[in-house]
Tab-separated table of C-alpha atoms and ligand atoms in Angstrom:
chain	number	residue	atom	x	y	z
A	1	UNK	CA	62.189	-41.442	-53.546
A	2	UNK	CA	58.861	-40.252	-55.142
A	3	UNK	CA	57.292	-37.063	-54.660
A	4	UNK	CA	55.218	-36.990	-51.166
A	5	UNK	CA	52.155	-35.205	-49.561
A	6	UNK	CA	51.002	-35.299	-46.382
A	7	UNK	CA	47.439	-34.640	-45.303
A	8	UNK	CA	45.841	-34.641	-42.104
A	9	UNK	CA	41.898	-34.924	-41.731
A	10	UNK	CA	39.770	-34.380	-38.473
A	11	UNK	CA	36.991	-37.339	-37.619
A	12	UNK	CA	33.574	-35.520	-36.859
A	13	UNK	CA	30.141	-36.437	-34.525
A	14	UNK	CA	26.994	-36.533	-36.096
A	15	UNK	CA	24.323	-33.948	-33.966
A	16	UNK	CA	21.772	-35.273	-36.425
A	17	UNK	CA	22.442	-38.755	-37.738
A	18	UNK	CA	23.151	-39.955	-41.059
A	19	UNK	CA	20.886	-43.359	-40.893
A	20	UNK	CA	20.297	-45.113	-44.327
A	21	UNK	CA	21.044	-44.584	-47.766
A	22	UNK	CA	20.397	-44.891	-51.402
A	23	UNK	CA	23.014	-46.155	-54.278
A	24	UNK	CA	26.145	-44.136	-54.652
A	25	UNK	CA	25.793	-43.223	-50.644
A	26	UNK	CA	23.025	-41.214	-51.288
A	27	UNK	CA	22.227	-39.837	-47.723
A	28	UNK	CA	18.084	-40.867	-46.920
A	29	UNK	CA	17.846	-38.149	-44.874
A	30	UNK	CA	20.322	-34.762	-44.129
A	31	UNK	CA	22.334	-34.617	-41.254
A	32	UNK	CA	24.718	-31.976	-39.229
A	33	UNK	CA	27.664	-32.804	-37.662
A	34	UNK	CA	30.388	-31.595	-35.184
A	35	UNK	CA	34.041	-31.793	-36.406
A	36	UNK	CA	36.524	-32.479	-34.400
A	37	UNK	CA	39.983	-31.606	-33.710
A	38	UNK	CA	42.212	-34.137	-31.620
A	39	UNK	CA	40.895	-37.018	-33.677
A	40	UNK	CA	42.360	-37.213	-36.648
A	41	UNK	CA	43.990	-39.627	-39.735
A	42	UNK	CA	47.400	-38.663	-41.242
A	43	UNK	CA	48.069	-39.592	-44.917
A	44	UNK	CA	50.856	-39.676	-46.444
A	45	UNK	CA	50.827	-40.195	-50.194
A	46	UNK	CA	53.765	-41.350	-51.853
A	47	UNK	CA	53.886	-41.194	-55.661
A	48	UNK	CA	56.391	-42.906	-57.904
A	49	UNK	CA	56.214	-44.016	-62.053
A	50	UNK	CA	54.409	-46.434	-62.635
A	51	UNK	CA	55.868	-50.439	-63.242
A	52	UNK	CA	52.436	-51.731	-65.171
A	53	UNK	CA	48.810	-51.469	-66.264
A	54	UNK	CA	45.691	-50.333	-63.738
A	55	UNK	CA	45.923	-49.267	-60.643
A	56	UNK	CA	49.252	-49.613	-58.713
A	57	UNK	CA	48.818	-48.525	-54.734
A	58	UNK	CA	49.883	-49.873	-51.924
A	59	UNK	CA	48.204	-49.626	-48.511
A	60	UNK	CA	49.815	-49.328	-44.735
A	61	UNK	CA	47.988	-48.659	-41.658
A	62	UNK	CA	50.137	-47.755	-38.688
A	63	UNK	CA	53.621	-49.796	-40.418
A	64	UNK	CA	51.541	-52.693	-41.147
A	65	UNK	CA	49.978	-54.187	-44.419
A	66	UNK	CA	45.828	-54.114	-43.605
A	67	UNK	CA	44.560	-56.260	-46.090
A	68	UNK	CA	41.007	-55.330	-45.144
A	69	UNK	CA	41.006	-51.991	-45.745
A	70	UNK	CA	43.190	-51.778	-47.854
A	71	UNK	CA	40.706	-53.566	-50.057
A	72	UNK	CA	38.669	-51.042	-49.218
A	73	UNK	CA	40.926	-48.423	-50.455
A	74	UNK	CA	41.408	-50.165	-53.880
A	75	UNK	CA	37.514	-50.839	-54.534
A	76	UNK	CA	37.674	-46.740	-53.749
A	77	UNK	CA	40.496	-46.252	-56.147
A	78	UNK	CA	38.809	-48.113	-58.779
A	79	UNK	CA	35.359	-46.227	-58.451
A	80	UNK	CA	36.629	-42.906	-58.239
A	81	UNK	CA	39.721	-43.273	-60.955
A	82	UNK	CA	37.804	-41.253	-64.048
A	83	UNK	CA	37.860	-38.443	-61.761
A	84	UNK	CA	41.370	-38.435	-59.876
A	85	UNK	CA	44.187	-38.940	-62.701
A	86	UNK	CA	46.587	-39.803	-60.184
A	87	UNK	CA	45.119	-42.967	-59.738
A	88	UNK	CA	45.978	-43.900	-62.972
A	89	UNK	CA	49.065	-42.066	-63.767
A	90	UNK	CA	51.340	-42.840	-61.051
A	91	UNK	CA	52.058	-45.902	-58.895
A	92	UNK	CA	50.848	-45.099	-55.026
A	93	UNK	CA	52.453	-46.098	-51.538
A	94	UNK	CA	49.862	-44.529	-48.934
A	95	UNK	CA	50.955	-44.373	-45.338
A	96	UNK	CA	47.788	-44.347	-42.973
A	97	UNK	CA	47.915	-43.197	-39.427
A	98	UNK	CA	45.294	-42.291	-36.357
A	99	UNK	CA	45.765	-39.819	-33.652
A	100	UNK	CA	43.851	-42.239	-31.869
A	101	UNK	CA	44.901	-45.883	-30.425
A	102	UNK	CA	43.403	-48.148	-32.373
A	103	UNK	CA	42.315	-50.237	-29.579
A	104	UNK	CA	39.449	-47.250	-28.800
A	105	UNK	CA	36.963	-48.314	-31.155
A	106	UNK	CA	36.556	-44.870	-32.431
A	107	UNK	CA	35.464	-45.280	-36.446
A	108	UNK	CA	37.856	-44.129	-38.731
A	109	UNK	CA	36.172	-44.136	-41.379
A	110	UNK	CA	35.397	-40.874	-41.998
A	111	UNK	CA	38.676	-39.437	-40.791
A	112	UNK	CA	41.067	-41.908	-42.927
A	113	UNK	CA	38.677	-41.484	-46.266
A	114	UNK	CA	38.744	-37.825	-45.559
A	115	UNK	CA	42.702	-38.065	-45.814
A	116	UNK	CA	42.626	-40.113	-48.340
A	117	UNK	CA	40.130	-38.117	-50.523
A	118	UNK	CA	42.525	-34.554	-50.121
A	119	UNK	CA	45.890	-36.386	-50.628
A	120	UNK	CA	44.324	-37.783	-53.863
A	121	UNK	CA	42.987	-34.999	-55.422
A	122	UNK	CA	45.544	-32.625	-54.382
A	123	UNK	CA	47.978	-34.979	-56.369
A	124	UNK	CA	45.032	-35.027	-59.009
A	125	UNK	CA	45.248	-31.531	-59.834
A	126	UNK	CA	48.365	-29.817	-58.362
A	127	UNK	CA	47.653	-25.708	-57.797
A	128	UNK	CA	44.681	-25.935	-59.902
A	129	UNK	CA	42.411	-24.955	-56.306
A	130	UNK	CA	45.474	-22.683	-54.695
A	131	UNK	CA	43.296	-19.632	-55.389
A	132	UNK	CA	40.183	-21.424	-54.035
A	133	UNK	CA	40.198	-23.662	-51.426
A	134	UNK	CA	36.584	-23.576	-50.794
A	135	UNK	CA	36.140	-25.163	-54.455
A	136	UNK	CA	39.152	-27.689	-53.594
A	137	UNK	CA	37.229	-28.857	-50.188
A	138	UNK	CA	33.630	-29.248	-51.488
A	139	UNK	CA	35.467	-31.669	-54.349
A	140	UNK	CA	37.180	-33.376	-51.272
A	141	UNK	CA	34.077	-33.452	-49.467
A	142	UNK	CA	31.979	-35.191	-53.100
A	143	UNK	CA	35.252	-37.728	-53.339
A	144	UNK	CA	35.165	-38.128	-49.445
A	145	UNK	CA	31.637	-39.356	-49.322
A	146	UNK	CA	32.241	-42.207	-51.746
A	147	UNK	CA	34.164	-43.889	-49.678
A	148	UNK	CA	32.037	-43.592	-46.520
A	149	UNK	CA	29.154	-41.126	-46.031
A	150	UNK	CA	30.196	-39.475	-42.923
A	151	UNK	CA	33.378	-38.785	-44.206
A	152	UNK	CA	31.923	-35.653	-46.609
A	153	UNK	CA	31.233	-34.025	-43.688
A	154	UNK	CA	35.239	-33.729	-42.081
A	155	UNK	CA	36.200	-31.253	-44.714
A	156	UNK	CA	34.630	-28.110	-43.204
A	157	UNK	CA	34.425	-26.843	-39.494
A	158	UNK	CA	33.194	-26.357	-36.766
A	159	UNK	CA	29.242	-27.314	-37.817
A	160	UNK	CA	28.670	-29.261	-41.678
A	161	UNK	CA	25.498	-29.673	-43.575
A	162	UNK	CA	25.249	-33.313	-45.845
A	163	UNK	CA	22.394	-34.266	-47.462
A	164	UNK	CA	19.675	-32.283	-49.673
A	165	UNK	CA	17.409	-30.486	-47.809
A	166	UNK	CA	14.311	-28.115	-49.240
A	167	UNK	CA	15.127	-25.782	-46.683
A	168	UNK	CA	18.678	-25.738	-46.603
A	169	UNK	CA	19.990	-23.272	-49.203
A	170	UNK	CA	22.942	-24.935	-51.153
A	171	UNK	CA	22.880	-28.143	-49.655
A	172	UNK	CA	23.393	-31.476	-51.632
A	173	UNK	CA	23.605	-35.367	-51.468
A	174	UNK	CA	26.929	-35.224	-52.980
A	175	UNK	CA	28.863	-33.287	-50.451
A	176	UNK	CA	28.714	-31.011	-47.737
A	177	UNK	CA	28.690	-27.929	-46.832
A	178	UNK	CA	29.798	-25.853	-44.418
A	179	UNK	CA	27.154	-24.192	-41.495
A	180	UNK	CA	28.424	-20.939	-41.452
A	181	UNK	CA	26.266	-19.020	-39.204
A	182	UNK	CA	27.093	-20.769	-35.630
A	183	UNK	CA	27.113	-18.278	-32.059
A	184	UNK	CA	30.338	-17.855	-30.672
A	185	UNK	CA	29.415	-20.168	-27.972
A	186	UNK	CA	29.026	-23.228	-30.322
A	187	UNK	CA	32.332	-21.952	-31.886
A	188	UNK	CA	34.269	-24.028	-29.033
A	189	UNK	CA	32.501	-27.262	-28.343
A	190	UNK	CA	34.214	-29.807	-26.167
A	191	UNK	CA	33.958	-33.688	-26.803
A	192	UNK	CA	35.208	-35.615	-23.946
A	193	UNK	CA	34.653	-39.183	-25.429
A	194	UNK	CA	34.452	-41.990	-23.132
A	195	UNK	CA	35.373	-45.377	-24.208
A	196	UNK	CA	33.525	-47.669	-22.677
A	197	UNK	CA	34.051	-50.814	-24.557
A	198	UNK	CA	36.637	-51.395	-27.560
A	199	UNK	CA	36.585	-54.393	-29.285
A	200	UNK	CA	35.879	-54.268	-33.020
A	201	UNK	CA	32.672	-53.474	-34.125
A	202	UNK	CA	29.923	-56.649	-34.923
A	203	UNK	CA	28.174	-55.052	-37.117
A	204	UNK	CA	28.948	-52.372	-39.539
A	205	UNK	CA	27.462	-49.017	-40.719
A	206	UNK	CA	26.643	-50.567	-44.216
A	207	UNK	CA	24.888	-53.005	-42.556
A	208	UNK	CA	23.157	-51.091	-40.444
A	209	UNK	CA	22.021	-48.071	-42.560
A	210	UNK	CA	20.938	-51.094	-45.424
A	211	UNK	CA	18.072	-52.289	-42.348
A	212	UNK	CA	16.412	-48.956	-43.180
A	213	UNK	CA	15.030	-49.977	-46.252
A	214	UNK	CA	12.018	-51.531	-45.260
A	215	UNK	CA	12.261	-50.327	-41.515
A	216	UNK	CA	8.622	-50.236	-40.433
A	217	UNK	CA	9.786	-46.302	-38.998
A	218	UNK	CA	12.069	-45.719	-42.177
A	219	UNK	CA	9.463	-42.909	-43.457
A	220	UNK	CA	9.198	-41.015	-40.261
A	221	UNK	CA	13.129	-41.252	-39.199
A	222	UNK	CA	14.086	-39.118	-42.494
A	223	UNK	CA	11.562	-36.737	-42.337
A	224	UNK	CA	12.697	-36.418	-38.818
A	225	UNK	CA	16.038	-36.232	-39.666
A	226	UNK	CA	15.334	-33.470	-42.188
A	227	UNK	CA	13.379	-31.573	-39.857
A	228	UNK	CA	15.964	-31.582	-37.265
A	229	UNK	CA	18.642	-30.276	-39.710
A	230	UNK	CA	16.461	-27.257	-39.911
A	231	UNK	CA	16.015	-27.289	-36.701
A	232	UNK	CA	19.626	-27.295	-35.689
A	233	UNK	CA	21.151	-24.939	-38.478
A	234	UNK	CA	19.045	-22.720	-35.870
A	235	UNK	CA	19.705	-23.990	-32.445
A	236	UNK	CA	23.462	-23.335	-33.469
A	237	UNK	CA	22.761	-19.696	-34.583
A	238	UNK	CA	21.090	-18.359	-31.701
A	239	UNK	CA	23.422	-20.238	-29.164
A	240	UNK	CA	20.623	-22.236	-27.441
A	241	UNK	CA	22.345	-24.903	-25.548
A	242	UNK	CA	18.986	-25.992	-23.925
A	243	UNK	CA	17.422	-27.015	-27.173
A	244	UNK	CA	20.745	-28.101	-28.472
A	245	UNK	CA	20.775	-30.986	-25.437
A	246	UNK	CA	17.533	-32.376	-26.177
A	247	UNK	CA	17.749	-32.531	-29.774
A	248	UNK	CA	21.116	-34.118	-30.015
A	249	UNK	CA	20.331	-36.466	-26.967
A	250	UNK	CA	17.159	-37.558	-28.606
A	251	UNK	CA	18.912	-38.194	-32.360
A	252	UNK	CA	21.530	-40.354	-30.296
A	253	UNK	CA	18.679	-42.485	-29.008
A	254	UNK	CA	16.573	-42.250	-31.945
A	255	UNK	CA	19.771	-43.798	-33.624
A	256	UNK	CA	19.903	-46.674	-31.309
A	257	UNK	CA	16.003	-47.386	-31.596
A	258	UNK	CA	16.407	-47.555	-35.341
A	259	UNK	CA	18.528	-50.827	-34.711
A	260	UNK	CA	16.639	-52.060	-32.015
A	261	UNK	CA	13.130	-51.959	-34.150
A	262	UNK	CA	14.804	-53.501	-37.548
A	263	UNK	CA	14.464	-56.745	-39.482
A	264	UNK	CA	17.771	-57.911	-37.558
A	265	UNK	CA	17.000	-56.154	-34.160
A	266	UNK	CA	20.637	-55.743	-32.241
A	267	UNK	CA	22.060	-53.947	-29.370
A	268	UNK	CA	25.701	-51.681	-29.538
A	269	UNK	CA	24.883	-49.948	-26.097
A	270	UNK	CA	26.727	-51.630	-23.139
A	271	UNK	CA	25.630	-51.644	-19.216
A	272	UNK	CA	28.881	-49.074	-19.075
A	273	UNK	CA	27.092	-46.534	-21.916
A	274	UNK	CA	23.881	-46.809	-19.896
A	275	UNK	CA	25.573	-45.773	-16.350
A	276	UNK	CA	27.794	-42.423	-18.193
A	277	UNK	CA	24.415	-41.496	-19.786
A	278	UNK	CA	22.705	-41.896	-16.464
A	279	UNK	CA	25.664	-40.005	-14.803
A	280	UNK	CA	25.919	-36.945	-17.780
A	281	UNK	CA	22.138	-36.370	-17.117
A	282	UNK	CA	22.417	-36.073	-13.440
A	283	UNK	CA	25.287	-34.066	-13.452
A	284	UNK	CA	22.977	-31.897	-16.157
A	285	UNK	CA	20.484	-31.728	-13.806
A	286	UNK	CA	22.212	-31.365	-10.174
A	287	UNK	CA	24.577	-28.292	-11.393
A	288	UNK	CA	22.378	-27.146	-13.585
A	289	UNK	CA	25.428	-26.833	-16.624
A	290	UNK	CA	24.929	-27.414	-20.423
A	291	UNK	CA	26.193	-31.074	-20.766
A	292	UNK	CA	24.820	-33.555	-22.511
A	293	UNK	CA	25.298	-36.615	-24.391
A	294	UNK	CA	25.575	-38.455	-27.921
A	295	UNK	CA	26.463	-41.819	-29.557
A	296	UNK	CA	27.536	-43.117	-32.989
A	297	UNK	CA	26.784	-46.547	-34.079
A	298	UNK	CA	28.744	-47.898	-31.104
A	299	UNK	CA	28.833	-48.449	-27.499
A	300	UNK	CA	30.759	-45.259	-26.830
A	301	UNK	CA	29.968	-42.421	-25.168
A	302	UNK	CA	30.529	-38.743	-26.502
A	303	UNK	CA	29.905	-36.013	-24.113
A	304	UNK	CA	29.520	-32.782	-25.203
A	305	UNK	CA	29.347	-29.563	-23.399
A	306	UNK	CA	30.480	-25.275	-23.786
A	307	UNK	CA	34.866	-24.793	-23.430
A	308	UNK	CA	33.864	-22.438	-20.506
A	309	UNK	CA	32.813	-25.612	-18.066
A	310	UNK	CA	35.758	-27.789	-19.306
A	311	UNK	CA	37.712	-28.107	-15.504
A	312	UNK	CA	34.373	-28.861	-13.956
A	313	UNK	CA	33.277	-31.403	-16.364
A	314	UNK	CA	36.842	-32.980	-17.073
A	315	UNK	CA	37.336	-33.164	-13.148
A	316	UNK	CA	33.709	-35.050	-13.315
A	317	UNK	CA	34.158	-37.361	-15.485
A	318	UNK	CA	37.866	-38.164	-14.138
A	319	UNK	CA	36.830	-39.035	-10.799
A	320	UNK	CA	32.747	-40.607	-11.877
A	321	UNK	CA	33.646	-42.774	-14.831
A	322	UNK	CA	36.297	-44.846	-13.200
A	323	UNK	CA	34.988	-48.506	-13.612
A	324	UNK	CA	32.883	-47.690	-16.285
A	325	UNK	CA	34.947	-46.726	-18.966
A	326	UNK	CA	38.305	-47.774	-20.188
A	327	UNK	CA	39.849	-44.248	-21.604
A	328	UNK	CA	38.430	-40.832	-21.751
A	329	UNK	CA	39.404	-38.914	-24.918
A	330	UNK	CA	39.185	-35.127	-24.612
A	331	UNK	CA	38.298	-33.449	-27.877
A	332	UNK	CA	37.016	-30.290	-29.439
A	333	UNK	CA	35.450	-28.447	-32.389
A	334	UNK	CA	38.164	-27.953	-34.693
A	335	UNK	CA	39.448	-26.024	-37.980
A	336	UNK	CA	39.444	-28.833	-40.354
A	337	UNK	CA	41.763	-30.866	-42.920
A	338	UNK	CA	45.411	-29.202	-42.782
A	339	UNK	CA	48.288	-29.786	-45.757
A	340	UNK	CA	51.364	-31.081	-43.820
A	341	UNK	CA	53.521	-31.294	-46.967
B	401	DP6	C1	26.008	-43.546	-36.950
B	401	DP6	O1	29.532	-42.918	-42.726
B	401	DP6	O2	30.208	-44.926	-41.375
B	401	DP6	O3	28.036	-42.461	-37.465
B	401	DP6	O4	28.568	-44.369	-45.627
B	401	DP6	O5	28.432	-46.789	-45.036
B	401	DP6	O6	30.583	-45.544	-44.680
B	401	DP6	P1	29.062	-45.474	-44.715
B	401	DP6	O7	28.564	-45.167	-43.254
B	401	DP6	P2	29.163	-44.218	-42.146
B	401	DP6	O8	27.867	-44.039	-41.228
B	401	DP6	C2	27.900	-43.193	-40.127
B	401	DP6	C3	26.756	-43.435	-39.258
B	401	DP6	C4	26.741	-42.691	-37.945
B	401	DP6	C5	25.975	-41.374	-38.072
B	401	DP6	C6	26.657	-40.228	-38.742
B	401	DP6	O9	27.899	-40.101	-38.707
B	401	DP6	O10	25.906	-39.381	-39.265
């Protein structure tokens, strides 16, 4: 038996949306997002000598051979080998596995390339980062976004920064960064997500952030998007859950009317997302409580409101979304990627 690590990476919700790109997932615009603790990928990396030439590694998802992504993984492997020895040095068995059933349509992208991207360089460069994990995560976080965008962002909690921004000190296209300055009331965040509809996605994220180039709003939705970041990185400093609701409810929609207005119009949103969204806002309104609402490039429903209201809101949803959605998920801010061995 070869030597073995085990590392476990959260999934995290875009407040402002990563929506387009440029070569070598070059974000168009910055974005901020939430990360999360109960959704998560476990990797196990198993390493062994090697048997022949190139790039030996062998991909399971829950037991079972994926051959899609586990193409995925190897086109990764292959783009990212001049900077993770590993890849080339030893032969690879890598053991993928969600917290979440895979019948919930939550992406995983970002979670399982986040796993990946530790396990990897960990084995890269053993105790070269023990002194400085900061350094180890922000290379996690440059490795993570190769293999999908939103995955750069997983490596630091509760609030991270992606994409260059003027007014952003420190930030970059290449990785994230952590937003350290959040109010103790955006410390604990809970994410109850509803899933309203889980069959496997039509239409991917690559296909849908490639529509923004040449999107008749393409201009205006990144210097909206920056904007916003700025706009946040604030928001989550001073603890203003008013403003937070109606900028993250409007960058959810603003999401959806990106598709809607392409080349290739299409729809994600279901009747069910429409009658939760309609639900979250009356709740918002009749109790007069910080709740509110966002979406990724699906059909599901994140809501999103302060720990202190959980029982209230979790008793809400329990008893209002029956009929409408298939599973509730109850989530939270979290700490970030954890070493399990
Ligand atoms: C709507 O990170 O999945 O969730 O870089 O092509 O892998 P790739 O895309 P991906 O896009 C995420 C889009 C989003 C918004 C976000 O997370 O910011």
């Amino acid at each position: 038996m070869g030597k073995k690590i085990v590392w476990r990476c959260p999934s995290n919700i875009a407040i402002v949306k990563y929506w387009g790109k440029r070569q070598n997932q070059i974000p168009a615009s910055s974005s901020v997002s939430m990360t999360l603790t109960e959704s998560y990928t476990e990797v196990e990396l198993e390493l062994s000598e090697k048997t022949k030439d190139g790039i030996e590694l062998e991909y399971f998802f829950e037991d079972e051979k994926n051959e899609g992504f586990a193409k995925r993984i190897l086109d990764y492997a292959n783009s990212v080998k001049n900077q993770l020895p590993v890849l080339t040095e030893s032969r690879m068995v890598i053991q993928s596995r969600n917290s979440f059933p895979h019948s919930a349509g939550i992406a995983s992208s970002a979670s399982s390339f986040g796993a990946i991207s530790l396990a990897l360089l960990d084995a890269s460069f053993p105790g070269k980062y023990v002194n400085d994990r900061y350094e180890f995560l922000k290379r996690a976080s440059f490795l993570a976004r190769i293999g999908s965008g939103s995955a750069c962002r997983s490596m630091f909690a509760p609030f991270s920064i992606w994409g260059k921004n003027k007014l952003v000190r420190e930030s970059s296209d290449e990785y994230a960064i952590p937003d350290v300055d959040i109010h103790p009331t955006f410390r604990d965040v809970c994410d109850s997500i509803l899933i309203v509809d889980s069959t496997p996605k039509k239409f991917s994220s690559s296909f849908g952030h490639s529509l923004m180039r040449g999107h008749p709003y393409a201009r205006q939705r990144f210097e909206q998007g920056n904007r916003r970041t700025v706009e946040i990185i604030d928001i989550l400093e001073r603890g203003d859950w008013e403003k937070f609701i109606h900028l993250t409810e409007s960058d959810a929609l603003t999401l959806h009317a990106m598709m809607m207005t392409s080349e290739s119009p299409y729809l994600l949103m279901k009747p069910g997302t429409l009658l939760a969204i309609e639900k979250i806002q009356h709740l918002r309104k009749e109790k007069g409580i910080s709740v509110c609402f966002t979406l990724d490039a699906g059909p599901n429903v994140h809501v999103l409101y302060p720990s202190e209201i959980k029982d209230q809101v979790v008793t809400f949803l329990e008893s209002s979304m029956t009929g409408i959605v298939n599973q509730i998920i109850h989530d939270k801010t979290g700490k970030g990627p954890e070493k399990l061995r």
